[in-house]
Amino acid sequence: MNDQSGIDAETRRGLHVAFIMDGNGRWAKARKRPRPFGHQAGAKRTREVVEACPDLGVKYVTLYAFSTENWKRSRKEITALMALFRHTIRKTAHDLHAEGARVRFIGDRGPLDRKLLNLMEELEGLTRNNDRVHVTVALNYGGRDEILRATRKMADAVKAGAIQPADIGEDTMKQYLDTGDIPDPDLVIRTSGESRTSNFLVWQSAYAEYEFTDTLWPDFGREQFATVLDKFGLRERRYGGV
Ligand code: FPP
């Protein structure tokens, strides 16, 4: 049932918007700068988008920061990206916590280096009890990889007698995925003109709407975020309410 703002009750539990942040490399190339320069500019936009969420009625935001396929990039670029993730966590942890953000990481942590893992775990611990905005960062994430890891965990649970194969339903699957109790995305936004979903939230996005925009990620900001939400009738208008 829609209310006057056009948002149904299900969505009012808190809108979930997921981003495929693409185009950093091309943005840097257009400026004759190395690719990491584009990633740095992209990280600033990520911060702006997260900050805008509460005002826009977005309770959950998920960011595709590094895919399982991104290991194919040059050693130099991977090193720069990992350094940027460490730097961004160090620099923003305090403010994110103060803003009431709960930060989680999804993806396979196995190949990530200890220094980065420590920072991720610290940030998750620090923000564990926050509930104003839920920020999920997909790092070494692939949708198929996530489903495979969940399947292996379920197989182990069957072997241990903890669950019966006949009892495995969508709820069981959901529980074993990295996203656990995070609701499915309502909208997935991909920047930079590619109309692909690139192995992002494969199970969770079954019913999501998709927006593909030509804007490169370092040029995407608060205003365009609001415009896209309006396009889908998803922007919460706060008629003097909370
Ligand atoms: C895609 O652009 C972007 C990435 C692989 C990295 C995304 C990372 C950030 C925006 C940095 C910060 C994020 C966090 C959460 C700290 P691309 O390199 O594929 O661009 P191209 O398609 O133009 O080459």
PDB file of N, CA and C and ligand atoms in Angstrom, residues 20-29 35 38-47 63-67 70 73 77 81 84-89 92 105 135-139 190-192 194 196 216-218, ligand 1:
ATOM      1  N   ILE A  20      27.551   0.197  -7.927  1.00  0.00           N
ATOM      2  CA  ILE A  20      28.713  -0.324  -8.651  1.00  0.00           C
ATOM      3  C   ILE A  20      29.467   0.930  -9.095  1.00  0.00           C
ATOM      4  N   MET A  21      30.535   1.222  -8.366  1.00  0.00           N
ATOM      5  CA  MET A  21      31.243   2.505  -8.535  1.00  0.00           C
ATOM      6  C   MET A  21      32.262   2.342  -9.658  1.00  0.00           C
ATOM      7  N   ASP A  22      31.869   2.662 -10.876  1.00  0.00           N
ATOM      8  CA  ASP A  22      32.732   2.398 -12.023  1.00  0.00           C
ATOM      9  C   ASP A  22      33.135   3.710 -12.706  1.00  0.00           C
ATOM     10  N   GLY A  23      34.301   3.694 -13.338  1.00  0.00           N
ATOM     11  CA  GLY A  23      34.722   4.830 -14.156  1.00  0.00           C
ATOM     12  C   GLY A  23      35.859   5.651 -13.569  1.00  0.00           C
ATOM     13  N   ASN A  24      36.436   5.182 -12.458  1.00  0.00           N
ATOM     14  CA  ASN A  24      37.546   5.941 -11.855  1.00  0.00           C
ATOM     15  C   ASN A  24      38.741   6.023 -12.800  1.00  0.00           C
ATOM     16  N   GLY A  25      39.025   4.902 -13.469  1.00  0.00           N
ATOM     17  CA  GLY A  25      40.176   4.843 -14.371  1.00  0.00           C
ATOM     18  C   GLY A  25      40.024   5.811 -15.531  1.00  0.00           C
ATOM     19  N   ARG A  26      38.820   5.789 -16.141  1.00  0.00           N
ATOM     20  CA  ARG A  26      38.584   6.688 -17.280  1.00  0.00           C
ATOM     21  C   ARG A  26      38.611   8.154 -16.850  1.00  0.00           C
ATOM     22  N   TRP A  27      38.125   8.420 -15.671  1.00  0.00           N
ATOM     23  CA  TRP A  27      38.120   9.790 -15.136  1.00  0.00           C
ATOM     24  C   TRP A  27      39.565  10.299 -14.999  1.00  0.00           C
ATOM     25  N   ALA A  28      40.442   9.425 -14.510  1.00  0.00           N
ATOM     26  CA  ALA A  28      41.853   9.801 -14.351  1.00  0.00           C
ATOM     27  C   ALA A  28      42.509   9.962 -15.728  1.00  0.00           C
ATOM     28  N   LYS A  29      42.201   9.024 -16.623  1.00  0.00           N
ATOM     29  CA  LYS A  29      42.799   9.053 -17.971  1.00  0.00           C
ATOM     30  C   LYS A  29      42.449  10.354 -18.683  1.00  0.00           C
ATOM     31  N   ARG A  35      45.760   5.895 -12.852  1.00  0.00           N
ATOM     32  CA  ARG A  35      44.476   5.365 -12.401  1.00  0.00           C
ATOM     33  C   ARG A  35      44.208   5.564 -10.889  1.00  0.00           C
ATOM     34  N   GLY A  38      42.258   8.525  -9.925  1.00  0.00           N
ATOM     35  CA  GLY A  38      40.816   8.388 -10.088  1.00  0.00           C
ATOM     36  C   GLY A  38      40.179   7.669  -8.905  1.00  0.00           C
ATOM     37  N   HIS A  39      40.864   6.661  -8.376  1.00  0.00           N
ATOM     38  CA  HIS A  39      40.312   5.940  -7.218  1.00  0.00           C
ATOM     39  C   HIS A  39      40.238   6.862  -5.997  1.00  0.00           C
ATOM     40  N   GLN A  40      41.269   7.729  -5.864  1.00  0.00           N
ATOM     41  CA  GLN A  40      41.245   8.673  -4.733  1.00  0.00           C
ATOM     42  C   GLN A  40      40.056   9.620  -4.854  1.00  0.00           C
ATOM     43  N   ALA A  41      39.847  10.117  -6.068  1.00  0.00           N
ATOM     44  CA  ALA A  41      38.697  11.009  -6.282  1.00  0.00           C
ATOM     45  C   ALA A  41      37.395  10.246  -6.035  1.00  0.00           C
ATOM     46  N   GLY A  42      37.386   8.968  -6.430  1.00  0.00           N
ATOM     47  CA  GLY A  42      36.205   8.120  -6.215  1.00  0.00           C
ATOM     48  C   GLY A  42      35.907   7.935  -4.745  1.00  0.00           C
ATOM     49  N   ALA A  43      36.955   7.764  -3.957  1.00  0.00           N
ATOM     50  CA  ALA A  43      36.759   7.560  -2.514  1.00  0.00           C
ATOM     51  C   ALA A  43      36.089   8.790  -1.885  1.00  0.00           C
ATOM     52  N   LYS A  44      36.422   9.975  -2.369  1.00  0.00           N
ATOM     53  CA  LYS A  44      35.787  11.199  -1.846  1.00  0.00           C
ATOM     54  C   LYS A  44      34.288  11.177  -2.140  1.00  0.00           C
ATOM     55  N   ARG A  45      33.929  10.704  -3.321  1.00  0.00           N
ATOM     56  CA  ARG A  45      32.511  10.631  -3.694  1.00  0.00           C
ATOM     57  C   ARG A  45      31.774   9.599  -2.861  1.00  0.00           C
ATOM     58  N   THR A  46      32.482   8.520  -2.558  1.00  0.00           N
ATOM     59  CA  THR A  46      31.885   7.475  -1.729  1.00  0.00           C
ATOM     60  C   THR A  46      31.477   8.071  -0.381  1.00  0.00           C
ATOM     61  N   ARG A  47      32.385   8.873   0.143  1.00  0.00           N
ATOM     62  CA  ARG A  47      32.138   9.523   1.440  1.00  0.00           C
ATOM     63  C   ARG A  47      30.918  10.449   1.345  1.00  0.00           C
ATOM     64  N   LEU A  63      28.464  -0.772  -1.223  1.00  0.00           N
ATOM     65  CA  LEU A  63      29.442  -0.230  -2.168  1.00  0.00           C
ATOM     66  C   LEU A  63      30.368  -1.326  -2.676  1.00  0.00           C
ATOM     67  N   TYR A  64      30.430  -1.475  -4.003  1.00  0.00           N
ATOM     68  CA  TYR A  64      31.283  -2.507  -4.607  1.00  0.00           C
ATOM     69  C   TYR A  64      32.680  -1.909  -4.760  1.00  0.00           C
ATOM     70  N   ALA A  65      33.553  -2.185  -3.809  1.00  0.00           N
ATOM     71  CA  ALA A  65      34.872  -1.537  -3.793  1.00  0.00           C
ATOM     72  C   ALA A  65      35.933  -2.350  -4.521  1.00  0.00           C
ATOM     73  N   PHE A  66      35.844  -3.681  -4.432  1.00  0.00           N
ATOM     74  CA  PHE A  66      36.873  -4.531  -5.069  1.00  0.00           C
ATOM     75  C   PHE A  66      36.253  -5.897  -5.329  1.00  0.00           C
ATOM     76  N   SER A  67      36.293  -6.316  -6.595  1.00  0.00           N
ATOM     77  CA  SER A  67      35.653  -7.589  -6.950  1.00  0.00           C
ATOM     78  C   SER A  67      36.676  -8.716  -6.975  1.00  0.00           C
ATOM     79  N   ASN A  70      38.971  -8.270  -9.731  1.00  0.00           N
ATOM     80  CA  ASN A  70      39.898  -7.129  -9.750  1.00  0.00           C
ATOM     81  C   ASN A  70      41.363  -7.519  -9.490  1.00  0.00           C
ATOM     82  N   ARG A  73      44.020  -6.974 -12.251  1.00  0.00           N
ATOM     83  CA  ARG A  73      44.627  -5.664 -12.559  1.00  0.00           C
ATOM     84  C   ARG A  73      46.121  -5.685 -12.244  1.00  0.00           C
ATOM     85  N   GLU A  77      48.359  -1.162  -9.424  1.00  0.00           N
ATOM     86  CA  GLU A  77      47.013  -0.631  -9.145  1.00  0.00           C
ATOM     87  C   GLU A  77      46.396  -1.314  -7.919  1.00  0.00           C
ATOM     88  N   LEU A  81      45.147   0.473  -4.561  1.00  0.00           N
ATOM     89  CA  LEU A  81      43.769   0.342  -4.063  1.00  0.00           C
ATOM     90  C   LEU A  81      43.746  -0.133  -2.608  1.00  0.00           C
ATOM     91  N   LEU A  84      44.646   2.609  -0.427  1.00  0.00           N
ATOM     92  CA  LEU A  84      43.537   3.566  -0.337  1.00  0.00           C
ATOM     93  C   LEU A  84      42.457   3.057   0.636  1.00  0.00           C
ATOM     94  N   PHE A  85      42.176   1.761   0.600  1.00  0.00           N
ATOM     95  CA  PHE A  85      41.183   1.217   1.542  1.00  0.00           C
ATOM     96  C   PHE A  85      41.656   1.413   2.985  1.00  0.00           C
ATOM     97  N   ARG A  86      42.940   1.120   3.233  1.00  0.00           N
ATOM     98  CA  ARG A  86      43.469   1.289   4.596  1.00  0.00           C
ATOM     99  C   ARG A  86      43.388   2.757   5.014  1.00  0.00           C
ATOM    100  N   HIS A  87      43.830   3.627   4.122  1.00  0.00           N
ATOM    101  CA  HIS A  87      43.840   5.064   4.405  1.00  0.00           C
ATOM    102  C   HIS A  87      42.415   5.569   4.672  1.00  0.00           C
ATOM    103  N   THR A  88      41.480   5.149   3.823  1.00  0.00           N
ATOM    104  CA  THR A  88      40.095   5.634   3.958  1.00  0.00           C
ATOM    105  C   THR A  88      39.481   5.169   5.281  1.00  0.00           C
ATOM    106  N   ILE A  89      39.753   3.921   5.663  1.00  0.00           N
ATOM    107  CA  ILE A  89      39.197   3.427   6.935  1.00  0.00           C
ATOM    108  C   ILE A  89      39.779   4.243   8.097  1.00  0.00           C
ATOM    109  N   THR A  92      38.334   7.872   8.094  1.00  0.00           N
ATOM    110  CA  THR A  92      36.894   8.130   8.234  1.00  0.00           C
ATOM    111  C   THR A  92      36.237   7.405   9.409  1.00  0.00           C
ATOM    112  N   PHE A 105      31.719  -5.424   6.233  1.00  0.00           N
ATOM    113  CA  PHE A 105      32.407  -5.806   4.996  1.00  0.00           C
ATOM    114  C   PHE A 105      31.894  -7.160   4.546  1.00  0.00           C
ATOM    115  N   VAL A 135      26.289   0.767   6.350  1.00  0.00           N
ATOM    116  CA  VAL A 135      27.195   0.849   5.198  1.00  0.00           C
ATOM    117  C   VAL A 135      27.876  -0.508   5.011  1.00  0.00           C
ATOM    118  N   THR A 136      27.665  -1.110   3.864  1.00  0.00           N
ATOM    119  CA  THR A 136      28.292  -2.400   3.589  1.00  0.00           C
ATOM    120  C   THR A 136      29.285  -2.225   2.449  1.00  0.00           C
ATOM    121  N   VAL A 137      30.523  -2.607   2.710  1.00  0.00           N
ATOM    122  CA  VAL A 137      31.558  -2.465   1.691  1.00  0.00           C
ATOM    123  C   VAL A 137      31.910  -3.860   1.161  1.00  0.00           C
ATOM    124  N   ALA A 138      31.742  -4.039  -0.147  1.00  0.00           N
ATOM    125  CA  ALA A 138      32.059  -5.320  -0.768  1.00  0.00           C
ATOM    126  C   ALA A 138      33.517  -5.304  -1.202  1.00  0.00           C
ATOM    127  N   LEU A 139      34.319  -6.106  -0.541  1.00  0.00           N
ATOM    128  CA  LEU A 139      35.767  -6.085  -0.757  1.00  0.00           C
ATOM    129  C   LEU A 139      36.265  -7.507  -1.006  1.00  0.00           C
ATOM    130  N   ARG A 190      24.667   1.786 -11.273  1.00  0.00           N
ATOM    131  CA  ARG A 190      26.007   1.601 -11.832  1.00  0.00           C
ATOM    132  C   ARG A 190      26.394   2.836 -12.634  1.00  0.00           C
ATOM    133  N   THR A 191      27.559   3.350 -12.346  1.00  0.00           N
ATOM    134  CA  THR A 191      28.022   4.544 -13.060  1.00  0.00           C
ATOM    135  C   THR A 191      28.877   4.137 -14.263  1.00  0.00           C
ATOM    136  N   SER A 192      29.167   5.124 -15.086  1.00  0.00           N
ATOM    137  CA  SER A 192      30.142   5.063 -16.186  1.00  0.00           C
ATOM    138  C   SER A 192      29.690   4.366 -17.465  1.00  0.00           C
ATOM    139  N   GLU A 194      28.347   1.483 -18.391  1.00  0.00           N
ATOM    140  CA  GLU A 194      28.293   0.039 -18.652  1.00  0.00           C
ATOM    141  C   GLU A 194      26.961  -0.501 -18.144  1.00  0.00           C
ATOM    142  N   ARG A 196      26.118  -3.591 -17.260  1.00  0.00           N
ATOM    143  CA  ARG A 196      26.319  -4.957 -16.756  1.00  0.00           C
ATOM    144  C   ARG A 196      26.183  -4.953 -15.247  1.00  0.00           C
ATOM    145  N   LEU A 216      30.713   9.258 -14.667  1.00  0.00           N
ATOM    146  CA  LEU A 216      31.814   8.481 -14.086  1.00  0.00           C
ATOM    147  C   LEU A 216      31.744   8.625 -12.562  1.00  0.00           C
ATOM    148  N   TRP A 217      32.155   7.583 -11.832  1.00  0.00           N
ATOM    149  CA  TRP A 217      31.964   7.610 -10.377  1.00  0.00           C
ATOM    150  C   TRP A 217      32.524   8.881  -9.705  1.00  0.00           C
ATOM    151  N   PRO A 218      33.719   9.352 -10.065  1.00  0.00           N
ATOM    152  CA  PRO A 218      34.213  10.552  -9.363  1.00  0.00           C
ATOM    153  C   PRO A 218      33.392  11.811  -9.654  1.00  0.00           C
TER     154      PRO A 218
HETATM  155  C1  FPP B   1      36.016   1.013 -10.735  1.00  0.00           C
HETATM  156  O1  FPP B   1      36.581   1.953 -11.600  1.00  0.00           O
HETATM  157  C2  FPP B   1      36.390   1.238  -9.369  1.00  0.00           C
HETATM  158  C3  FPP B   1      37.080   0.371  -8.554  1.00  0.00           C
HETATM  159  C4  FPP B   1      37.557  -0.960  -8.962  1.00  0.00           C
HETATM  160  C5  FPP B   1      37.418   0.764  -7.191  1.00  0.00           C
HETATM  161  C6  FPP B   1      36.335   1.398  -6.381  1.00  0.00           C
HETATM  162  C7  FPP B   1      36.985   2.045  -5.260  1.00  0.00           C
HETATM  163  C8  FPP B   1      36.707   3.273  -4.806  1.00  0.00           C
HETATM  164  C9  FPP B   1      35.662   4.169  -5.342  1.00  0.00           C
HETATM  165  C10 FPP B   1      37.560   3.768  -3.730  1.00  0.00           C
HETATM  166  C11 FPP B   1      37.068   3.896  -2.376  1.00  0.00           C
HETATM  167  C12 FPP B   1      36.041   3.027  -1.849  1.00  0.00           C
HETATM  168  C13 FPP B   1      35.965   2.722  -0.539  1.00  0.00           C
HETATM  169  C14 FPP B   1      34.774   1.982  -0.043  1.00  0.00           C
HETATM  170  C15 FPP B   1      36.993   3.102   0.442  1.00  0.00           C
HETATM  171  P1  FPP B   1      37.520   1.430 -12.746  1.00  0.00           P
HETATM  172  O2  FPP B   1      38.907   1.418 -12.238  1.00  0.00           O
HETATM  173  O3  FPP B   1      37.029   0.103 -13.227  1.00  0.00           O
HETATM  174  O4  FPP B   1      37.335   2.500 -13.848  1.00  0.00           O
HETATM  175  P2  FPP B   1      37.411   2.293 -15.422  1.00  0.00           P
HETATM  176  O5  FPP B   1      36.305   1.337 -15.777  1.00  0.00           O
HETATM  177  O6  FPP B   1      37.201   3.657 -15.980  1.00  0.00           O
HETATM  178  O7  FPP B   1      38.763   1.741 -15.717  1.00  0.00           O
END
